[in-house]
Each structure stands twice: as C-alpha cells, then as structure tokens.
mmCIF file of C-alpha atoms in Angstrom:
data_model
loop_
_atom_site.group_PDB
_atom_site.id
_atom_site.type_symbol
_atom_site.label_atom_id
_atom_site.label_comp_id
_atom_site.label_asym_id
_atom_site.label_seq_id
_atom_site.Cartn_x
_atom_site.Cartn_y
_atom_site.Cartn_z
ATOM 1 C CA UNK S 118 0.000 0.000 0.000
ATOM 2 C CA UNK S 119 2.799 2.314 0.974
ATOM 3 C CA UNK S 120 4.490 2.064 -2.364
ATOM 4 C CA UNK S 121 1.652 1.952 -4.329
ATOM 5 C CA UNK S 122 0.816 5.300 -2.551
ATOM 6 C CA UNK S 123 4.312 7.080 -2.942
ATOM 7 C CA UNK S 124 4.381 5.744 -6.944
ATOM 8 C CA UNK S 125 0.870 7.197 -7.468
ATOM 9 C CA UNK S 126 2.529 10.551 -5.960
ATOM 10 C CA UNK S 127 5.183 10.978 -7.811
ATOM 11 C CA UNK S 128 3.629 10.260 -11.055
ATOM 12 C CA UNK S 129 0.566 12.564 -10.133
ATOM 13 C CA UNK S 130 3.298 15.577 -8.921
ATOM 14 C CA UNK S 131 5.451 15.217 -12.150
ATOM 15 C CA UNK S 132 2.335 15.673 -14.618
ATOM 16 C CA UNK S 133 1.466 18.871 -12.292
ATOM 17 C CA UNK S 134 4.718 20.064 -12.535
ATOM 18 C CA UNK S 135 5.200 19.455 -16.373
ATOM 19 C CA UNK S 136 1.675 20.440 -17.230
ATOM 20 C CA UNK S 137 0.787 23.784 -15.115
ATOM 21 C CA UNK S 138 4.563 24.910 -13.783
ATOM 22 C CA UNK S 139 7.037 23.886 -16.258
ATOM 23 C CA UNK S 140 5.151 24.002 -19.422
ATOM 24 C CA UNK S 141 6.624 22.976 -22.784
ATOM 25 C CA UNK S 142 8.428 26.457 -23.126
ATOM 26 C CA UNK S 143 10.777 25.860 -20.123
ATOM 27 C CA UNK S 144 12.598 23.648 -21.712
ATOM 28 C CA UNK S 145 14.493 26.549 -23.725
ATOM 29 C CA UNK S 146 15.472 28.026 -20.181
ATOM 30 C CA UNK S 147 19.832 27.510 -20.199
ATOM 31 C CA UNK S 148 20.369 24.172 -19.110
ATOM 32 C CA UNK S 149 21.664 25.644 -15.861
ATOM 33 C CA UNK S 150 18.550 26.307 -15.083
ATOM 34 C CA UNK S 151 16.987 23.333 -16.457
ATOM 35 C CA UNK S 152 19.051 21.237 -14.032
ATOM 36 C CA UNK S 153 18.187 23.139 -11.224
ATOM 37 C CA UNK S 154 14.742 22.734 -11.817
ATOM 38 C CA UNK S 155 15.060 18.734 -12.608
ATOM 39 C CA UNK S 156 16.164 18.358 -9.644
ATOM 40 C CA UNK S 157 13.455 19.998 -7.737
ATOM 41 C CA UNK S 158 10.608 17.714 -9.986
ATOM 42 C CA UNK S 159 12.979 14.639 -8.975
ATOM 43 C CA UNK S 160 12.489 15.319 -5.417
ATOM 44 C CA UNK S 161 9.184 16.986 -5.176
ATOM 45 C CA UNK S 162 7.546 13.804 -4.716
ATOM 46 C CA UNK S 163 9.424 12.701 -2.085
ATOM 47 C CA UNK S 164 8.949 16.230 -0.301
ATOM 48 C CA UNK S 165 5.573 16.079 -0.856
ATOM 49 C CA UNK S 166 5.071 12.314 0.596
ATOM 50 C CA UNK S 167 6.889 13.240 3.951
ATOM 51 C CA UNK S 168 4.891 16.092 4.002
ATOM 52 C CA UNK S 169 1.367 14.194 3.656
ATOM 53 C CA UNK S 170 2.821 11.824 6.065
ATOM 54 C CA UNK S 171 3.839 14.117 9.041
ATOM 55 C CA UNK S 172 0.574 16.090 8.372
ATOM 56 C CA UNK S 173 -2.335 13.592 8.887
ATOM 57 C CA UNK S 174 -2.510 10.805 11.468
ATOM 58 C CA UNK S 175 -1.301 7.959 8.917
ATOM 59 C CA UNK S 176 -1.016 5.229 11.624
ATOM 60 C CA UNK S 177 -4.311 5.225 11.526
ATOM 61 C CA UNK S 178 -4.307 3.282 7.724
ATOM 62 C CA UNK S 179 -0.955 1.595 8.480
ATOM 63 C CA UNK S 180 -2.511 -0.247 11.606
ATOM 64 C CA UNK S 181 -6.488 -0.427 10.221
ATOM 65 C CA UNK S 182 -7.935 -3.898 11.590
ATOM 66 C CA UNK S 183 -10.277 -4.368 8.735
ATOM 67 C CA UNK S 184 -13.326 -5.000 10.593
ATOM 68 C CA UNK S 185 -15.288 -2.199 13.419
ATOM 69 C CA UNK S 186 -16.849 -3.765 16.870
ATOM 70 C CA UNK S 187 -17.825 -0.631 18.160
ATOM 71 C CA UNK S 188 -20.305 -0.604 14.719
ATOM 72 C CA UNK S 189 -22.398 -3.330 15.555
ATOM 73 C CA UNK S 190 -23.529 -2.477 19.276
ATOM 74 C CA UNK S 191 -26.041 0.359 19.667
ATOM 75 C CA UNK S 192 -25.087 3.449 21.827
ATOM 76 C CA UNK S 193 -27.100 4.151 25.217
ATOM 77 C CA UNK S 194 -27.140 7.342 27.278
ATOM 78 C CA UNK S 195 -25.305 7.170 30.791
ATOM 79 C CA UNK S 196 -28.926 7.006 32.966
ATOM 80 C CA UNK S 197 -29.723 3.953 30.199
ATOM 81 C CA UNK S 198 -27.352 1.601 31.494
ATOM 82 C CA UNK S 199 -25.710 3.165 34.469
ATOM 83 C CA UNK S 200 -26.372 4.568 37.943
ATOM 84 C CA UNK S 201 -23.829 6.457 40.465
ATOM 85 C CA UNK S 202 -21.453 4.782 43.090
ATOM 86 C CA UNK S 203 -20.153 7.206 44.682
ATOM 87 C CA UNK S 204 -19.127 11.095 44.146
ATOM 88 C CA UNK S 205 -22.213 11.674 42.935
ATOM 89 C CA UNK S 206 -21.318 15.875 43.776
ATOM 90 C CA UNK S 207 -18.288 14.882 41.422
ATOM 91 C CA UNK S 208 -20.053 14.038 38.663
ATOM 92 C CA UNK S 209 -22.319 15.743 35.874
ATOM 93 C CA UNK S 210 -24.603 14.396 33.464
ATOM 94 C CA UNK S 211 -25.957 15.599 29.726
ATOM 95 C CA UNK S 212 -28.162 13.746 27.619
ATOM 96 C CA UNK S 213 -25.829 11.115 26.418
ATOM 97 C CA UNK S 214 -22.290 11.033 28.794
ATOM 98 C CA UNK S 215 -20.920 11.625 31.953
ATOM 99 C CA UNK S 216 -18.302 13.872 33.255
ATOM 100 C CA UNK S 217 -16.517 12.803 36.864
ATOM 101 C CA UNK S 218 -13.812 15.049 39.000
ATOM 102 C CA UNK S 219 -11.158 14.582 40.995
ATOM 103 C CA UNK S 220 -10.458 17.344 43.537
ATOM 104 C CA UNK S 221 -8.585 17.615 47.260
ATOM 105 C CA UNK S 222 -12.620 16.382 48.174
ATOM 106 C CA UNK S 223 -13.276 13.192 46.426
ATOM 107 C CA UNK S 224 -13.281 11.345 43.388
ATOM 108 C CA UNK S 225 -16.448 9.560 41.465
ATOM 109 C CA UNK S 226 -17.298 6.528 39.906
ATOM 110 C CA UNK S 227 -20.395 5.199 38.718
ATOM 111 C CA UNK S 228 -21.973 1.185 37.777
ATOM 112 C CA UNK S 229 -23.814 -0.144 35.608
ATOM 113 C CA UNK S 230 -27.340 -1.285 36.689
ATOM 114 C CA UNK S 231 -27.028 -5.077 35.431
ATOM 115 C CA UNK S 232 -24.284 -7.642 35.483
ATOM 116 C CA UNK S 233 -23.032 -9.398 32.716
ATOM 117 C CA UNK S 234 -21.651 -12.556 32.148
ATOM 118 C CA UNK S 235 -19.997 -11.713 28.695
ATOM 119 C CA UNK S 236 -20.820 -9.129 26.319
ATOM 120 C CA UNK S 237 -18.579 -5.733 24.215
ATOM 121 C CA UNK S 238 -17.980 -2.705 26.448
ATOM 122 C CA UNK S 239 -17.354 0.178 25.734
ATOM 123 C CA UNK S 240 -16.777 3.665 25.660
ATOM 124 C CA UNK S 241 -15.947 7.138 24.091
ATOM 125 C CA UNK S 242 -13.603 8.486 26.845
ATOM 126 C CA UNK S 243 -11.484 12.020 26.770
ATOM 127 C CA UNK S 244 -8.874 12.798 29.396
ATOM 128 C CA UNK S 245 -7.401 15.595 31.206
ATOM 129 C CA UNK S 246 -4.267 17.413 29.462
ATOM 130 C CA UNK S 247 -1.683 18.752 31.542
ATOM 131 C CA UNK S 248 -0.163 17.570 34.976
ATOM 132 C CA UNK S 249 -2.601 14.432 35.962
ATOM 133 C CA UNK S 250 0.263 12.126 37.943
ATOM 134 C CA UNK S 251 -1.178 9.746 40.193
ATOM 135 C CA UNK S 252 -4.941 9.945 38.910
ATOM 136 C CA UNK S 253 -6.589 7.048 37.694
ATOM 137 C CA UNK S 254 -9.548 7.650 35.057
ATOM 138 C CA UNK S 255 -10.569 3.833 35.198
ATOM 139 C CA UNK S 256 -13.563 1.937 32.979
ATOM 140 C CA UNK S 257 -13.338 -1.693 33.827
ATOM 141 C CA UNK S 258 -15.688 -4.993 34.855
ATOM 142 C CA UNK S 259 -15.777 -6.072 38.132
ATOM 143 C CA UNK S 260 -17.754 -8.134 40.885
ATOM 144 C CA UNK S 261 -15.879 -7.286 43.734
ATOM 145 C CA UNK S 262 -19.128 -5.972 45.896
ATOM 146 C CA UNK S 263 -20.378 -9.401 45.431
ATOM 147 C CA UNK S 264 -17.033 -10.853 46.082
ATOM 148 C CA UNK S 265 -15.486 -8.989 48.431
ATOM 149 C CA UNK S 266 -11.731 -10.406 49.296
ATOM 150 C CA UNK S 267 -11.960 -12.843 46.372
ATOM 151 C CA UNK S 268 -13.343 -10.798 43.076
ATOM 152 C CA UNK S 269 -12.702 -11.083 39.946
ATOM 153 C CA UNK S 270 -12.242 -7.882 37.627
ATOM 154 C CA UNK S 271 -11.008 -6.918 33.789
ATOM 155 C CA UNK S 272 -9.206 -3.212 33.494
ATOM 156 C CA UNK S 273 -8.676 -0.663 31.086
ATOM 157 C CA UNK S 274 -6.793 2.144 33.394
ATOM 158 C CA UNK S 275 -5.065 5.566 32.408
ATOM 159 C CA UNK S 276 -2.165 6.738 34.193
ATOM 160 C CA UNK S 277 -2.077 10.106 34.894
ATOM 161 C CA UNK S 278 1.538 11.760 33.685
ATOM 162 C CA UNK S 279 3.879 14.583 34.443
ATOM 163 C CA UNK S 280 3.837 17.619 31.692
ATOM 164 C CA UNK S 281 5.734 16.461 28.436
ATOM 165 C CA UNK S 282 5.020 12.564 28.710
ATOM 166 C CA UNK S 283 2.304 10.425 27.259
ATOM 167 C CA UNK S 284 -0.214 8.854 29.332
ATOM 168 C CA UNK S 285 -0.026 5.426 29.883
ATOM 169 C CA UNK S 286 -3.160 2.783 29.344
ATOM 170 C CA UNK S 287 -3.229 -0.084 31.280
ATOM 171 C CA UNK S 288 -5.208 -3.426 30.806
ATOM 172 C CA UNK S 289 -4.729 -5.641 33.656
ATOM 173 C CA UNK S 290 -6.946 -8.992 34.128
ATOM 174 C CA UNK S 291 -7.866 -10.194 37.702
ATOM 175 C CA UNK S 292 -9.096 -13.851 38.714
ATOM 176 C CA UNK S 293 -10.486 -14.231 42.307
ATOM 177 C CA UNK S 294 -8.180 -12.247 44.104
ATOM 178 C CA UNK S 295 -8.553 -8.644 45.535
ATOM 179 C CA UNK S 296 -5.923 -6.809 47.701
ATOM 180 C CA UNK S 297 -5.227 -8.957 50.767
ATOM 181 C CA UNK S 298 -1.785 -9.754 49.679
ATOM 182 C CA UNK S 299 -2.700 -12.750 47.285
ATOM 183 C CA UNK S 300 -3.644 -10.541 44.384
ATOM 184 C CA UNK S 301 -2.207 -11.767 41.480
ATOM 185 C CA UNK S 302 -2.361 -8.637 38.225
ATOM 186 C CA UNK S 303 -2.069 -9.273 34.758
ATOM 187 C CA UNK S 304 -0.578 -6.096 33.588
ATOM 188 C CA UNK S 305 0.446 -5.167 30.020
ATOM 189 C CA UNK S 306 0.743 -1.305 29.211
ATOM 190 C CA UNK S 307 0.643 1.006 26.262
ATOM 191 C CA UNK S 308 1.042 4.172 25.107
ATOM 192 C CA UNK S 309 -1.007 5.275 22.529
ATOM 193 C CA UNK S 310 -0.490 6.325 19.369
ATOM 194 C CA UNK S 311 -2.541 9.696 19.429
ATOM 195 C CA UNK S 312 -3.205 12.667 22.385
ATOM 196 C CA UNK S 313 -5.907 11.183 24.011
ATOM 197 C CA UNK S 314 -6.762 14.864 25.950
ATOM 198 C CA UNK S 315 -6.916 16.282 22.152
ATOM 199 C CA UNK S 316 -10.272 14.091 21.424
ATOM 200 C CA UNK S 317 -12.864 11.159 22.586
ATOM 201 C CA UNK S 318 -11.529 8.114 21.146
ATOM 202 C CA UNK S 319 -13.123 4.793 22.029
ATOM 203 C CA UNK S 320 -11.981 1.703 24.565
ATOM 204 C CA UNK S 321 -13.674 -1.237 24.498
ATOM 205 C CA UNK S 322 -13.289 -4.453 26.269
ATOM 206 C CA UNK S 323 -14.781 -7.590 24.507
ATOM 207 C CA UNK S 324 -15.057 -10.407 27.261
ATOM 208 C CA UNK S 325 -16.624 -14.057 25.870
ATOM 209 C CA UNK S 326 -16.484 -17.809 27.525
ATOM 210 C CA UNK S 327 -13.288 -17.924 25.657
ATOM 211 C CA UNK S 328 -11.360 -14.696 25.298
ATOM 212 C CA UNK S 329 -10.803 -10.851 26.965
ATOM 213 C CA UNK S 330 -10.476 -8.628 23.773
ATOM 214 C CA UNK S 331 -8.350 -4.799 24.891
ATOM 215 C CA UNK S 332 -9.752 -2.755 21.840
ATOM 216 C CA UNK S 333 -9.037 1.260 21.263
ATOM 217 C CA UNK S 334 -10.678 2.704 18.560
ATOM 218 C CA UNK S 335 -11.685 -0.868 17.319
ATOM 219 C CA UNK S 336 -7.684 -1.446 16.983
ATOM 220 C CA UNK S 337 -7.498 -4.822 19.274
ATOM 221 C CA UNK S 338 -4.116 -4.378 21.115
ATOM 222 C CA UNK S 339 -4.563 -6.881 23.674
ATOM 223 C CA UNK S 340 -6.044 -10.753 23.537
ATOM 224 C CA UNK S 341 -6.104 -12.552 26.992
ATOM 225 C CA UNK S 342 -7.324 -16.296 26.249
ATOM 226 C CA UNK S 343 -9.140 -18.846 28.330
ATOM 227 C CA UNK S 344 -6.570 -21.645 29.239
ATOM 228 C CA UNK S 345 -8.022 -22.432 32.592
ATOM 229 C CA UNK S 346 -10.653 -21.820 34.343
ATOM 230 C CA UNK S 347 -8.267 -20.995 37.049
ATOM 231 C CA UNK S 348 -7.038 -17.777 34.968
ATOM 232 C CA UNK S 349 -9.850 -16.439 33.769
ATOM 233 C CA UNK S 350 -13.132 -14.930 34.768
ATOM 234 C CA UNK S 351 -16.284 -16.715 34.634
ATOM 235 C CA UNK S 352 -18.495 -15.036 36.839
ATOM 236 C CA UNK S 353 -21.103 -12.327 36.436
ATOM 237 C CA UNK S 354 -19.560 -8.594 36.373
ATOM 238 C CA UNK S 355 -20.465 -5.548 36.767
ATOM 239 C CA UNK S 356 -19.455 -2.694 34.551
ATOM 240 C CA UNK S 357 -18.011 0.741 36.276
ATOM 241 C CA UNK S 358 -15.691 3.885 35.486
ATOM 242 C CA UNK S 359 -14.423 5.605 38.119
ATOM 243 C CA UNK S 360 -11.615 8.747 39.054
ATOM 244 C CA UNK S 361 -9.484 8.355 41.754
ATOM 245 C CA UNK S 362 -6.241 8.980 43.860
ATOM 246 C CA UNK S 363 -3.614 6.373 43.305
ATOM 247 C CA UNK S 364 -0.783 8.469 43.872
ATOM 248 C CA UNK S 365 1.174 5.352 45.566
ATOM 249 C CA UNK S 366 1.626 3.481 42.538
ATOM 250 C CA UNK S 367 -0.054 4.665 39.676
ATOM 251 C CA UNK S 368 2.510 7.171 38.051
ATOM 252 C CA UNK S 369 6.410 5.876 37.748
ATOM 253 C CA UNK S 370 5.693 3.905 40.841
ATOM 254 C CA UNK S 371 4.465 6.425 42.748
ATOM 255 C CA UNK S 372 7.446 8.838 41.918
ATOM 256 C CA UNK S 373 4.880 11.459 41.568
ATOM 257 C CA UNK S 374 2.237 12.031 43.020
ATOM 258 C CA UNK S 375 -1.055 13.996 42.310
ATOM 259 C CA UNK S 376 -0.763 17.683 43.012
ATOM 260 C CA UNK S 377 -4.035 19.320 43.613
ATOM 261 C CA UNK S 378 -2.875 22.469 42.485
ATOM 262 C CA UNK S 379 -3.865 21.629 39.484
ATOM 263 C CA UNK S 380 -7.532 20.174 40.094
ATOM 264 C CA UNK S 381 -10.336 19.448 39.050
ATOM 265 C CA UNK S 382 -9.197 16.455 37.512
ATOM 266 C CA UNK S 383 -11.961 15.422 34.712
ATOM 267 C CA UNK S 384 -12.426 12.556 32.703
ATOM 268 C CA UNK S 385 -15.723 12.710 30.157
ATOM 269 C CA UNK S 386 -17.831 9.493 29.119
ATOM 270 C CA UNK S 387 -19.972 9.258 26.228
ATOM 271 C CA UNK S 388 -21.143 6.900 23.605
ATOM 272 C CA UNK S 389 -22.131 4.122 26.051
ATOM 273 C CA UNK S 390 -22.232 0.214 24.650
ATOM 274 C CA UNK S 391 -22.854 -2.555 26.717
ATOM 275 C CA UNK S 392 -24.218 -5.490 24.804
ATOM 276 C CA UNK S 393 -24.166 -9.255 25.443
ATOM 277 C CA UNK S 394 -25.530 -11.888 27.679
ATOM 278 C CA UNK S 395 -26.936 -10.497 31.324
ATOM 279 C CA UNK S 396 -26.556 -12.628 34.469
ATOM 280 C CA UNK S 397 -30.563 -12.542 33.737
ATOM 281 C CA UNK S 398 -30.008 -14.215 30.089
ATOM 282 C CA UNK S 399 -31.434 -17.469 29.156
ATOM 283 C CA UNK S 400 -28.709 -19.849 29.318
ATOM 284 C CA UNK S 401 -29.136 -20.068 25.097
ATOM 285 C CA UNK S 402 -27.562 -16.598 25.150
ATOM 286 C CA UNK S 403 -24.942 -16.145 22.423
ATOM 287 C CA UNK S 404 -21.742 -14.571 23.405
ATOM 288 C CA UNK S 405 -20.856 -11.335 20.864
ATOM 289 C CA UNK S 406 -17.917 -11.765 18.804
ATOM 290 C CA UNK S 407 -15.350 -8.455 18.090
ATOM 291 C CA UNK S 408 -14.536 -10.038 14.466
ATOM 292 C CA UNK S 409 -16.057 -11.266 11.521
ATOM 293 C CA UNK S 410 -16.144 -14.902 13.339
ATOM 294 C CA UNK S 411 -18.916 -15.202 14.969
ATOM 295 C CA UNK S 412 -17.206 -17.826 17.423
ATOM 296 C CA UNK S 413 -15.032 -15.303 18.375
ATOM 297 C CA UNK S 414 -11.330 -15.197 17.764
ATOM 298 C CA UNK S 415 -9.696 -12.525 15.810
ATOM 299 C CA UNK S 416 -8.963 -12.056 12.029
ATOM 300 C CA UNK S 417 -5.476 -12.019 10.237
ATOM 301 C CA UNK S 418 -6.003 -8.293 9.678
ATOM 302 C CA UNK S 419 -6.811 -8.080 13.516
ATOM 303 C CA UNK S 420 -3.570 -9.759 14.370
ATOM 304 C CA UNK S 421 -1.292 -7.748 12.043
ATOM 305 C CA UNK S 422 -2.784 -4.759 13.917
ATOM 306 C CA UNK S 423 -2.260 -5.843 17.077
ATOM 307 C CA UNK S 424 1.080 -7.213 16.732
ATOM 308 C CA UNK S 425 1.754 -3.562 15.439
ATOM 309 C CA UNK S 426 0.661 -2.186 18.051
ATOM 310 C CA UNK S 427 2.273 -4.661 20.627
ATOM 311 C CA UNK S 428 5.862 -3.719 18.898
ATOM 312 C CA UNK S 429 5.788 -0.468 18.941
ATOM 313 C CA UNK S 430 3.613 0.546 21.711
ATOM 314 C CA UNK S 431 3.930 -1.432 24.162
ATOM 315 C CA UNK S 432 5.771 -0.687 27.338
ATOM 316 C CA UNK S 433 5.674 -3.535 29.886
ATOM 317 C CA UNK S 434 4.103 -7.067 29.796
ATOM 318 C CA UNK S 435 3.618 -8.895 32.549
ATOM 319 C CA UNK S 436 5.133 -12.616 31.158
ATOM 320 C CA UNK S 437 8.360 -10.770 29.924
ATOM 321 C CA UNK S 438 8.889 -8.979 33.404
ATOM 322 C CA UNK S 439 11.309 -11.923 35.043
ATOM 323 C CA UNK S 440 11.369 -10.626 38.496
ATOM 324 C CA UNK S 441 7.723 -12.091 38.984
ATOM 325 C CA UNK S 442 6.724 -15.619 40.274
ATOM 326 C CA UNK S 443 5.465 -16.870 37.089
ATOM 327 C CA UNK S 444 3.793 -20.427 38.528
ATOM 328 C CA UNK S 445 1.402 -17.904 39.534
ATOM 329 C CA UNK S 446 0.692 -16.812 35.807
ATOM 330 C CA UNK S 447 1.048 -20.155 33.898
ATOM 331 C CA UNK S 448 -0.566 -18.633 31.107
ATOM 332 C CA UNK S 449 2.655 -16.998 30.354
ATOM 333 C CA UNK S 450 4.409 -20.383 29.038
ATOM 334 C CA UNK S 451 2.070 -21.315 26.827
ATOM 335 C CA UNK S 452 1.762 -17.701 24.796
#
C-alpha cells in the first residue's frame, strides 16, 4: 500500500509540474537552469510524501484492523445503562455522557445497573491534558461488591503523567483475588499512538467464555485467552468507570504524586455500549464476537494490527517482566 501510494505521488506531482509549472516552453530556459529545476521535480515527490505523512494521522491506515466492533452495538445514554457509586457531587450528566472530577474532596465513579456474564464494552472516553500524575480515570468490569476479598475484575486504566510525557493505558486482568496480599495482576501497558486529551476516542473491552479482547478505537491491542478456568473470569460482572487517587503506585511507581494544584481532575464518558448476555439471560444466550467470526477469535487483519501495536507501543508485559513468580501466571508459558 505504501508504495503503491508514494508511486501514485510521484507520477501525479510530475504531470502537475510538467503540465501547469514547467510548461513545454521551459525547456528553452539555459540548461543551468533546467538542471536546477530537474532536480526539484525529482524530489518533489518525495517532499511532498513526507509532508502528507507528518501532516495527517497515517497510523491510523498503516494499523487499520479491517473490521469495526464498536459498529455493531447500539449506543445508550449514561442514565440507560448506568447509575452512580459514589461522588455523585463529582459528577455531571448531559443527555448522552458523563463527566466525573477529581479534587482535594473526592473522586467519582459510577456502575452499571445489570451484570453481565460476557458481552462488548465500551466507551468514548477524553482525558485531562496537563499535569494528571497519580490519577486514575478507570472503565473496567468487576464483581468485587459481590465478592469482596476474592473478586474477579477486567481493566482498562489511564495513568495520569507529568507535563511532556504520554499517558499510559493499562489493561490488567484479575481472577479471584482482591488486595489482601494474594492478588495476582495481569498487567500489560501502552502508550497510545494519538493525544488522548486532544479528542474522545473509544476503549472497548470484549469479554466471551473464551477470550478478553483490549480494543481502542476498534484497533485490538490486547487478547487474553481462556486456558483455565483458574485464569480467567467466569463469573457475572459488573461494569463501572471511576476517578481516583492512586498516587502510591499509579505514576512511575508512585514517583509522583497527584498535586491538587492543578484540580479538578476530569475525565468525560460518552457513547455508552454494553451489549451481550446479562446474568438474567437465558442460558441459550450467544456470546458477541469483536470479528467477523462469529465464534469469536480474531482475524489475520486483527492480528497484524495488534502485533503492530504490541511492537511499537507497548511498554511492559507482565510474562516478559522476570522478576515475577510466574507459577502464579502459567498462562505466560504457553503464549
């Protein structure tokens, strides 16, 4: 595609140039001239291809999955699907989304009024610019009020930053543990490939009998399978966001922490999907799929822009990270 893109510019930049620039009477310019101006047709296209490049967003068409999730599940207003947890003076509603603060005060989070026991879900999210270190704007499955001590819960999690550095999403996957010491994460983290405080862009998490699917903007960049059903969740869930203080950890290991100077601390939810099989579904209920297989799994397209992402993107996995116990995590020798 690349080639066939730069070949298509050069020949359309030379007929320009020849046609409406340089017309036929040039060529009687001193051949001085005529080099100098050779040269700059020769190299035109290339200027003109960097140029295109470093002006639009192309990893957007170099890393395109081929196929669109977030397409195929209707969109629900916040009061639709969700209620408040807790902040509710933190949080403010419009027709569609929800925006929750952080301040010196308190922090928000809200749940969604049914569990689930698979389904795609997801949501437009936009984050704060600026200093955010040691805030967590978190949207993420969990059942740990029904499991308290021994929950089980699936995470997409931003990282607040410092000023200058990206933010850092993290997926993490969590199987009947909670934190009395035992917990046992499954943390991989990203950066992303575009400002997520410039614009909503949409995270999705795809969770079926036999897979955990990390989606942004319908770009999978994360596949957790089922190889036990001692490592992975099975039980109903509940769906939540949430804003909150995590200044021990969250941010370079806690190097820095969150500096209410610079609060309120907002993240903004729209463009609600939750669809798939309720704890209330008829046991006939047919898990949703985030490819063209409707048994699940991804496509080859899907992979390619995964493994994209996972090479260039990618800042820590949990299997490659050697100082952890990995008999806790067998799931990492059999990738």
């Amino acid at each position: 595609i690349y080639t066939t893109f730069l070949s298509t510019l050069f020949l359309v930049s030379q007929t320009l140039f020849h046609s409406y620039i340089f017309p036929s009477t040039y060529f009687y310019f001193p051949s001085s001239f005529l080099k100098k101006k050779m040269s700059t047709i020769f190299f035109l296209p290339i200027f003109l291809s960097f140029i295109f490049l470093h002006s639009t967003n192309a990893n957007y068409w170099l890393i395109s999955p081929g196929y669109y999730p977030s397409t195929k599940f209707k969109s629900m207003s916040f009061y639709q699907g969700f209620k408040n947890l807790w902040g509710p003076n933190h949080q403010s509603v419009d027709n569609n989304g929800i925006n929750i603060w952080l301040d010196r005060n308190s922090g928000s989070g809200f749940k969604s009024v049914k569990p689930f026991r698979s389904g795609y879900f997801g949501a437009s999210i936009k984050l704060q610019p600026g200093y955010t270190a040691g805030v967590i704007t978190a949207f993420y499955l969990s059942n740990n009020e029904a499991h308290p001590g021994f929950h089980d819960e699936v995470d997409i999690e931003f990282l607040g930053t410092t000023f200058g550095k990206p933010y850092t999403l993290q997926t993490n996957v969590y199987i009947r543990g909670s934190g009395d010491g035992k917990i046992i994460g499954r943390e991989m983290k990203f950066h992303l490939w575009f400002d997520p405080t410039k614009d909503f862009h949409h995270y999705a998490i795809l969770w079926s009998p036999r897979e955990i699917i990390f989606l942004v903007d319908d770009v999978p960049i994360r596949r957790y399978a089922r190889r036990s059903d001692a490592t992975f969740p099975l039980r109903p869930m509940w769906l939540y966001g949430s804003i909150w203080d995590a200044s021990s950890w969250a941010t370079e290991n806690g190097k820095y922490k969150a500096d209410y100077n610079y609060q309120p601390f907002i993240g903004k939810f729209t463009n609600f999907k939750a669809s798939g099989c309720t704890a209330y579904s008829s046991r006939w209920c047919r898990p949703v799929s985030a490819s063209p297989y409707r048994f699940g799994g991804l496509s080859r397209q899907q992979r390619q822009a995964m493994n994209w992402v996972r090479s260039h993107y990618m800042v820590y996995d949990y299997c490659r990270d050697f100082k952890r116990d990995h008999s806790l995590t067998p799931e990492c020798w059999r990738k």
